[in-house]
Short mmCIF file of C-alpha atoms and ligand atoms in Angstrom, two decimals:
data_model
loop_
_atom_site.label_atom_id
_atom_site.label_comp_id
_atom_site.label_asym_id
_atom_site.label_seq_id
_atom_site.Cartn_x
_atom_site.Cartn_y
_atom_site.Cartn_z
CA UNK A 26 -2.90 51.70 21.48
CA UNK A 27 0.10 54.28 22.70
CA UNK A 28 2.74 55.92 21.27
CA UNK A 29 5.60 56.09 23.33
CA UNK A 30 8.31 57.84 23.33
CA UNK A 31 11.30 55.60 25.59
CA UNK A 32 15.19 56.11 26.61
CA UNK A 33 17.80 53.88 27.37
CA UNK A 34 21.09 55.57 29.11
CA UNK A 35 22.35 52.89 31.54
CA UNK A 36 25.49 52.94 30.56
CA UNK A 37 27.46 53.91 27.63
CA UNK A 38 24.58 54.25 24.72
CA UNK A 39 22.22 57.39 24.58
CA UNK A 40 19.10 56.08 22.51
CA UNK A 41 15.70 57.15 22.13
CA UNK A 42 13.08 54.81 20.47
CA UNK A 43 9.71 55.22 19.27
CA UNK A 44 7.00 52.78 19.71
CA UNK A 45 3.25 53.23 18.21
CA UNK A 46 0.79 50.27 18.72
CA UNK A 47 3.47 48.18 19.49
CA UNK A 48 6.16 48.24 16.18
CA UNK A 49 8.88 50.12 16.57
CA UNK A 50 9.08 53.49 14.43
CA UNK A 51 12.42 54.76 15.42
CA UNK A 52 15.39 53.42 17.46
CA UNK A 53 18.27 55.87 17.30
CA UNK A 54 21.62 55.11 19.60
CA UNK A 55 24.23 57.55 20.17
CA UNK A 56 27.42 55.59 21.22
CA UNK A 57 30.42 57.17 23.14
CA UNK A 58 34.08 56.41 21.78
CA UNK A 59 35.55 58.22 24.66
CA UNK A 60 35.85 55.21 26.92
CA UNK A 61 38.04 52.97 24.86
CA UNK A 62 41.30 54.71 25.62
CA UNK A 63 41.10 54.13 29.25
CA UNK A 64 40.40 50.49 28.63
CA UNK A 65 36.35 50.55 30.40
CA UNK A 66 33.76 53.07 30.58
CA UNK A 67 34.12 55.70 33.05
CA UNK A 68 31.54 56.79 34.90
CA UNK A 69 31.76 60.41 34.95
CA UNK A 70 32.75 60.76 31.11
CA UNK A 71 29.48 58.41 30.37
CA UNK A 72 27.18 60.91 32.08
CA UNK A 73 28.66 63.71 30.49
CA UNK A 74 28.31 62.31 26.70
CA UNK A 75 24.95 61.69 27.50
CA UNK A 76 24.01 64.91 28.75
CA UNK A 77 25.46 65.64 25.50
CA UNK A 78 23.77 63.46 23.33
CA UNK A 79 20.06 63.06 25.25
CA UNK A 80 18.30 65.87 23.11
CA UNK A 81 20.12 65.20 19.59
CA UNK A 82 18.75 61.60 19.92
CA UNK A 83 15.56 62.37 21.34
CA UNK A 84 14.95 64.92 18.04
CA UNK A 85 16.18 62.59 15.49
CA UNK A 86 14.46 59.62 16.85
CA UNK A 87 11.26 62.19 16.97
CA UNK A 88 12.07 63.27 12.96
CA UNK A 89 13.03 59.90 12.05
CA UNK A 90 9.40 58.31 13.07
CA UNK A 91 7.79 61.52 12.24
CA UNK A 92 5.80 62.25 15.30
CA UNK A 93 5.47 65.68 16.77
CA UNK A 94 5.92 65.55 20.49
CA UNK A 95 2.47 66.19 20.70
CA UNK A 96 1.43 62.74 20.21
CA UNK A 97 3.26 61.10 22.48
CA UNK A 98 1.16 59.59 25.22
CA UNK A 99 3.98 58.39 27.71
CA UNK A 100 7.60 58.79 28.13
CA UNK A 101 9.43 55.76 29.28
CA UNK A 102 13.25 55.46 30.59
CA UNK A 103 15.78 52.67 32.03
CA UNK A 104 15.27 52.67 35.94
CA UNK A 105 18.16 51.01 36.30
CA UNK A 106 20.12 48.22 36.69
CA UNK A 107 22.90 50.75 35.16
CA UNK A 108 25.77 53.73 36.00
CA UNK A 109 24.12 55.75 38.69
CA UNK A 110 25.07 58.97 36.59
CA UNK A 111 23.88 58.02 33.22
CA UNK A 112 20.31 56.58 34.63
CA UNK A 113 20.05 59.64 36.16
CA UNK A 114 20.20 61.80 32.78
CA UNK A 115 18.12 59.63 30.78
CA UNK A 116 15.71 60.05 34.50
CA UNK A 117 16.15 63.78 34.50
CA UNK A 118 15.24 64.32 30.68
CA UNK A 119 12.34 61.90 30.90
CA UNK A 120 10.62 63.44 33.64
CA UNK A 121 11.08 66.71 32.59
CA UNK A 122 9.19 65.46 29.12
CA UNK A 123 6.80 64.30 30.88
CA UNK A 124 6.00 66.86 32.98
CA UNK A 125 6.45 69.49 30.60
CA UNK A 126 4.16 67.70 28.15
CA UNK A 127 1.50 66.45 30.82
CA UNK A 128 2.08 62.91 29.98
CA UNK A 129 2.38 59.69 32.32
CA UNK A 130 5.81 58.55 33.54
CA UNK A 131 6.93 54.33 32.49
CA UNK A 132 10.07 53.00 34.80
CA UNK A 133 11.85 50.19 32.84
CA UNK A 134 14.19 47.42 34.40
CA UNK A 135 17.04 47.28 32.07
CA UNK A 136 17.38 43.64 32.20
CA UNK A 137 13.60 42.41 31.47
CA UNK A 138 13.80 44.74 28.65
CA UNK A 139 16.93 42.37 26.81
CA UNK A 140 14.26 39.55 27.41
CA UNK A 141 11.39 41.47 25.67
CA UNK A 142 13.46 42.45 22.65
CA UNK A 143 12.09 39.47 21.72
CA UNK A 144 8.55 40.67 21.37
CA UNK A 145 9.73 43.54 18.64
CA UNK A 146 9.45 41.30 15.83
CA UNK A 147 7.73 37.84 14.63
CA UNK A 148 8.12 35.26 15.53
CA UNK A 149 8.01 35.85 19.73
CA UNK A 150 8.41 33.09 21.77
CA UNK A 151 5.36 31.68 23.27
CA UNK A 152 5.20 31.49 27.42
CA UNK A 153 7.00 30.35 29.72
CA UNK A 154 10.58 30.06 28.05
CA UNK A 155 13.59 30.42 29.10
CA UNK A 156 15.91 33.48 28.50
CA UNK A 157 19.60 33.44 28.79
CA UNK A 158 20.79 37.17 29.57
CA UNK A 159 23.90 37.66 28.49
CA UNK A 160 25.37 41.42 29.18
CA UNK A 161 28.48 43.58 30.35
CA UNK A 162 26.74 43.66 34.11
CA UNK A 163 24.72 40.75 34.35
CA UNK A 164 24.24 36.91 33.29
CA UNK A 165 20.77 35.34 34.01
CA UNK A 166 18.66 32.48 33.29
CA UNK A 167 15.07 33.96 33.18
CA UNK A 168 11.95 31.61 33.54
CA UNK A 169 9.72 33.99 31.14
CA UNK A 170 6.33 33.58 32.48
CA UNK A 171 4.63 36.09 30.88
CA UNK A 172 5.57 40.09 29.48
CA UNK A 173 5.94 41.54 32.85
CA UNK A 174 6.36 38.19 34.72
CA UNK A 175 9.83 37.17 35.18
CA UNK A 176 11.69 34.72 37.44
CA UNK A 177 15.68 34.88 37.66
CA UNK A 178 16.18 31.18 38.47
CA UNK A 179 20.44 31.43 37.91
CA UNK A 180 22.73 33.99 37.79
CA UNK A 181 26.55 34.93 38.42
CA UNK A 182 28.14 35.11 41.28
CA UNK A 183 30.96 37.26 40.41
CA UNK A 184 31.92 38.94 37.06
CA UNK A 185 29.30 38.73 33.97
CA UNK A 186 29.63 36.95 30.48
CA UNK A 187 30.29 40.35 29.07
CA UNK A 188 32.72 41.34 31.44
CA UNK A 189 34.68 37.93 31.10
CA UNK A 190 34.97 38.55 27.59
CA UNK A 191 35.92 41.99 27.64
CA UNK A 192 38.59 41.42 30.69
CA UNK A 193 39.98 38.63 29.06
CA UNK A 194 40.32 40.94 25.93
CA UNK A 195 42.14 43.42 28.33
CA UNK A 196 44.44 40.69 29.44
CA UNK A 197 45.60 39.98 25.85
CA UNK A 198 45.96 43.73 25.28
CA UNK A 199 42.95 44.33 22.97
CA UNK A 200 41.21 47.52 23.35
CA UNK A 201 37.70 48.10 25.20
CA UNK A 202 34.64 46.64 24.21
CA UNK A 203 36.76 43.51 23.48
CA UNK A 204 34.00 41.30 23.75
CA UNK A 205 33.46 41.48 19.28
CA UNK A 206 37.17 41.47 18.92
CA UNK A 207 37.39 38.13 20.67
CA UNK A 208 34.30 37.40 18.20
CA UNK A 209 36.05 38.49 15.67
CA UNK A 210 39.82 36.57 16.12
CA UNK A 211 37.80 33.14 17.76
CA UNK A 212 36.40 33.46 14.03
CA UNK A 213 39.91 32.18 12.15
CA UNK A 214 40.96 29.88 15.49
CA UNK A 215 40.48 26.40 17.12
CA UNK A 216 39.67 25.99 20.74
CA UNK A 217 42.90 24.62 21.58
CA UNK A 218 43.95 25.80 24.51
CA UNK A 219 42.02 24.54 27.57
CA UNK A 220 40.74 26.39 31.11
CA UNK A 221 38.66 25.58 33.55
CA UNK A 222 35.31 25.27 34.03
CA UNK A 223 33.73 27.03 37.17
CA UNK A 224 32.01 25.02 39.08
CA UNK A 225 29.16 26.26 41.45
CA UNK A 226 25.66 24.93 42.00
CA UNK A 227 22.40 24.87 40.60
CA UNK A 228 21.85 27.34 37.55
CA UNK A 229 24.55 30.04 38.57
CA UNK A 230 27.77 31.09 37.26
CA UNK A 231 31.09 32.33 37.88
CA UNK A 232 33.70 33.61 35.73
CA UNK A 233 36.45 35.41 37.92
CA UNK A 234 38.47 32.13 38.50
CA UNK A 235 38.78 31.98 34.15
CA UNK A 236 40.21 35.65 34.41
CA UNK A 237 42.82 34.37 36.91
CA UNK A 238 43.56 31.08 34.98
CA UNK A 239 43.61 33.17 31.49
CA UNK A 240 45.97 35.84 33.35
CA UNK A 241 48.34 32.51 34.74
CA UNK A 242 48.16 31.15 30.68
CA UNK A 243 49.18 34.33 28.82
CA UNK A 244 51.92 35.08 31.66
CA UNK A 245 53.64 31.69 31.60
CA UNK A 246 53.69 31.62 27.81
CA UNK A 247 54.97 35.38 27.36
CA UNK A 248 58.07 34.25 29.88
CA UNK A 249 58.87 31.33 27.09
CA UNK A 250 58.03 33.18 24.02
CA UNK A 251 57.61 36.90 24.05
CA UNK A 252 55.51 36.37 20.64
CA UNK A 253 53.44 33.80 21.54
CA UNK A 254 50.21 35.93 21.81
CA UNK A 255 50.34 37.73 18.94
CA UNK A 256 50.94 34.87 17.04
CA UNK A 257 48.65 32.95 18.72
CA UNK A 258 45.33 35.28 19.25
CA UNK A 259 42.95 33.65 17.05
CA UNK A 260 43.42 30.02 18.81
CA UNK A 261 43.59 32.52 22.36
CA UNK A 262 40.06 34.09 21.86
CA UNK A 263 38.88 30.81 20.36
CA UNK A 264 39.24 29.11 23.69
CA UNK A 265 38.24 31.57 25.32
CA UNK A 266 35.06 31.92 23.78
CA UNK A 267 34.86 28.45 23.66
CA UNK A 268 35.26 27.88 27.76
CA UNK A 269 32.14 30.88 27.90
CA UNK A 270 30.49 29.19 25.66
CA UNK A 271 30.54 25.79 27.28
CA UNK A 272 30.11 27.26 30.82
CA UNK A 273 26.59 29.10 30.14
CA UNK A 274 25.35 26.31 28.32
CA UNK A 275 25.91 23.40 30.58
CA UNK A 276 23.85 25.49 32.60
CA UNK A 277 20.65 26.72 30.59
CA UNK A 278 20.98 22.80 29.48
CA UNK A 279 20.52 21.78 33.03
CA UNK A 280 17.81 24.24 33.57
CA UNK A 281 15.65 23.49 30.23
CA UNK A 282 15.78 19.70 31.76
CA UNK A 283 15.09 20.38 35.28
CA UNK A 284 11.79 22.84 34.38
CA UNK A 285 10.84 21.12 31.29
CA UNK A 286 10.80 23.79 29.33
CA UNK A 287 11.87 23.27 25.06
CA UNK A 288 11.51 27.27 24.41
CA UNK A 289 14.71 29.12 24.51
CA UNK A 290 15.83 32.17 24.09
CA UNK A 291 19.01 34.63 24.17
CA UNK A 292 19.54 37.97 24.67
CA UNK A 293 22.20 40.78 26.08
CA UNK A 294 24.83 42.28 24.72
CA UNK A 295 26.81 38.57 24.81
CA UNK A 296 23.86 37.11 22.67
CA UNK A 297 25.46 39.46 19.46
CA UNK A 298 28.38 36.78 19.92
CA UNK A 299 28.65 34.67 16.78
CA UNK A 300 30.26 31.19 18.55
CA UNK A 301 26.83 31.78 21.18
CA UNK A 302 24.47 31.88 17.89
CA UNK A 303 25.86 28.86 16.59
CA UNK A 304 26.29 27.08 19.44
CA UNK A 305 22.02 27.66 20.31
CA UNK A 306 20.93 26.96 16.98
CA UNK A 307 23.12 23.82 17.34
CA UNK A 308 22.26 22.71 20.78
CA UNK A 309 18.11 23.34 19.59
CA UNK A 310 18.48 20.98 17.13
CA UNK A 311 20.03 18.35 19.31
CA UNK A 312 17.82 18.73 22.12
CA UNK A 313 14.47 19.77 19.81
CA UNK A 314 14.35 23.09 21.34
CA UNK A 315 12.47 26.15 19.54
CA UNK A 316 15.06 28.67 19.96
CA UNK A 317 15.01 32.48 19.79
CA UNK A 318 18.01 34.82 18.65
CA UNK A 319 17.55 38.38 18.75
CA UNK A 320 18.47 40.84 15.64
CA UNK A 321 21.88 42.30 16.19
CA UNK A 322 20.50 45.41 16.77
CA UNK A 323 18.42 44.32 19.11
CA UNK A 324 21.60 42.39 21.36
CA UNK A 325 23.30 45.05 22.89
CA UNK A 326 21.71 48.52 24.13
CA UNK A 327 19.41 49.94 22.67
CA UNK A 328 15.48 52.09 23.52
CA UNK A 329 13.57 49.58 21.41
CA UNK A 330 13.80 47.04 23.86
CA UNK A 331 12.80 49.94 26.71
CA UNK A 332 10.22 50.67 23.96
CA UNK A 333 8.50 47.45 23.74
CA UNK A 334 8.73 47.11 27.58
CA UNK A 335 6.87 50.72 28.16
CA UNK A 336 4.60 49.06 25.55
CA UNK A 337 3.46 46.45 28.01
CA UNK A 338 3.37 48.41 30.55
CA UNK A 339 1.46 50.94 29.34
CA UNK A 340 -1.67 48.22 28.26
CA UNK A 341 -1.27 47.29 32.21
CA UNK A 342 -1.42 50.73 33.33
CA UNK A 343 1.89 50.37 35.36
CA UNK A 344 2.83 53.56 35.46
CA UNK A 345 5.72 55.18 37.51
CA UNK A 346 4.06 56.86 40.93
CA UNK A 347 6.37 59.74 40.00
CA UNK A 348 4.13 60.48 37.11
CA UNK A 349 2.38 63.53 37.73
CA UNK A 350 -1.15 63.20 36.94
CA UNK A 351 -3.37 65.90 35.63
CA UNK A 352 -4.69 66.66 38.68
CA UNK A 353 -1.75 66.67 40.64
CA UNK A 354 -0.86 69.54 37.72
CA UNK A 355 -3.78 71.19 39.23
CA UNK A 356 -2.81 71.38 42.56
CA UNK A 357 0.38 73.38 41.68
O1 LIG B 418 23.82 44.48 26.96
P1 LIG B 418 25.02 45.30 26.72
O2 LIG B 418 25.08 46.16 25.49
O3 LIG B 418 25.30 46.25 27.95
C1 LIG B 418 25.02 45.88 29.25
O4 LIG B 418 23.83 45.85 29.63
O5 LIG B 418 26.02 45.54 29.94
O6 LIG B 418 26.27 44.30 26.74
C2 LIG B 418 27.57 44.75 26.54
C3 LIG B 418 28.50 43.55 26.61
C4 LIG B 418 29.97 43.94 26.62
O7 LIG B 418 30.62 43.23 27.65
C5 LIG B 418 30.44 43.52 25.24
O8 LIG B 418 31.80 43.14 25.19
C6 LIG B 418 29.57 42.31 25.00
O9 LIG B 418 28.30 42.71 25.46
N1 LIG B 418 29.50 41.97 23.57
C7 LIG B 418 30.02 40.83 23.06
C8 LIG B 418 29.79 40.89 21.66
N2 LIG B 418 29.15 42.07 21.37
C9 LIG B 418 28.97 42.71 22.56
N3 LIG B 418 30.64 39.80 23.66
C10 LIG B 418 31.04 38.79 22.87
N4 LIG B 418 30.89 38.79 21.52
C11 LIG B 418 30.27 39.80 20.88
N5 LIG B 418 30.11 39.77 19.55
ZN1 LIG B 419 22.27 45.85 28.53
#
């Protein structure tokens, strides 16, 4: 069984993680504050904190789980999907480990990695189930096969759960990430205020014609009544979070019907949300569904999940071809 040593640096998070036989022994994250005063993260500024940050974390996370590099038997990192410039540190730094310590190479898809967060702690879901991804980039319904056999069967046409939230925070002049401030707000409100559903087929999504129609709503009313946001926010971000709510789960409804399937799960930065945990453990016990809610640590980014994915990997042999094998070492 392997000891791993894995990265995650698609976007705005530097982490290392430390997996040996499969439990996790470290999970460090170093987050970057610079992006919230220019209301998103920007690209260059992310790549720069984590060439910052990349061998800080890697050391701690190292010292925290007490392993000397020596023992590491593969490096694993986020292939993407992510910021071209922050997968390419977290790239950079892990081949260079590699290399440098004559150990295989594990690419890791960002997104099947939320789904196998999962698999960090008891009790995992049992195969096939269904996994709504929930993130800042991307907003999936995953038929879970098996580990490393995924099927997206829905997904969004336009902007993501994440980025509705945080654009909608935006709109009502809360700073960036505002996806837990409209968390936070919906918390003392009532769903009030109503806004449209989207309306495309099968198991997708879309969520820029809500941006538009929450843009039109806060407009109209600041015209009437300059304070009507302020005084309104909590009922603002309940609806809001409400209409999100509603949209993905008419949807992972529809799917769980169509396929059968009673074993559901959530996961993404989106699945932290505290009206989305409700709302699953609700709708399970309507519909007899075995649902799965990951830690909160375990929601948005973090190397554990690229951990337990390398971890898989790793038993299948799926290495990166830009490993360099010992004899390739040879050669040189
Ligand atoms: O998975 P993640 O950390 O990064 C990506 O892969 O994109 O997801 C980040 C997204 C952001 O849009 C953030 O606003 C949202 O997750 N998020 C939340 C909550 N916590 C994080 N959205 C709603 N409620 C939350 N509590
Ligand atoms: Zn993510």
């Amino acid at each position: 069984m392997p000891t791993i040593l894995a990265i995650e640096s698609s976007c705005d998070d530097t982490s290392c993680a430390i997996i040996k036989e499969g439990k996790i022994l470290s999970n460090l994250i170093a987050s970057q504050a610079v992006h919230s005063q220019w209301g998103g993260v920007v690209p260059e500024l992310a790549s720069r904190a984590h060439h910052q940050n990349i061998v800080p974390v890697v050391d701690s996370a190292l010292k925290e789980a007490c392993i000397d590099k020596s023992a590491i038997d593969a490096v694993a990192f986020t292939r993407g999907p992510g910021l071209l410039g922050s997968l390419l540190v977290g790239t950079s730094f892990a081949k260079a480990f590699a290399l440098a310590n004559n150990i295989p190479l594990i690419e890791v898809n960002h997104m099947m990695a939320h789904v196998l967060a999962h698999f960090i702690d008891e009790p995992a879901p049992s195969f096939p189930f269904l996994c709504l991804t929930v993130s800042g980039g991307h907003t999936q319904i995953v038929l879970v096969k098996d580990y490393l056999e995924m099927e997206v069967i829905g997904s969004t046409k336009d902007d993501a759960a994440g980025e509705a939230f945080d654009k909608s925070a935006k709109l009502l002049g809360l700073p960036y990430p505002g996806g837990p401030l409209i968390d936070k707000y919906a918390q003392s409100g009532q769903p009030c205020f109503t806004f449209p559903k989207s309306k495309v087929g099968a198991y997708d999504f879309s969520f820029s014609g809500l941006k538009t129609a929450i843009m039109n709503f806060i407009n109209n009313a600041k015209q009437k009544d300059a304070g009507f946001v302020d005084r309104e926010m909590n009922n603002i971000c309940a609806s809001i979070q409400n209409i999100i709510i509603q949209t993905l789960l008419d949807k992972l409804c529809k799917a769980a019907k169509d396929l059968e399937i009673n074993h559901i799960a959530i996961a993404g930065g989106v699945s932290a949300n505290s009206g989305l945990r409700q709302a699953i453990k609700e709708y399970g016990e309507k519909y007899a569904w075995k649902t799965y809610i990951p830690k909160f640590e375990y929601c948005t980014d973090n190397a554990a999940m690229i951990a337990i994915t390398a971890h898989y990997k790793f038993l299948k042999g799926a290495f990166s071809s830009q490993s360099v094998s010992p004899q390739a070492r040879m050669k040189i």
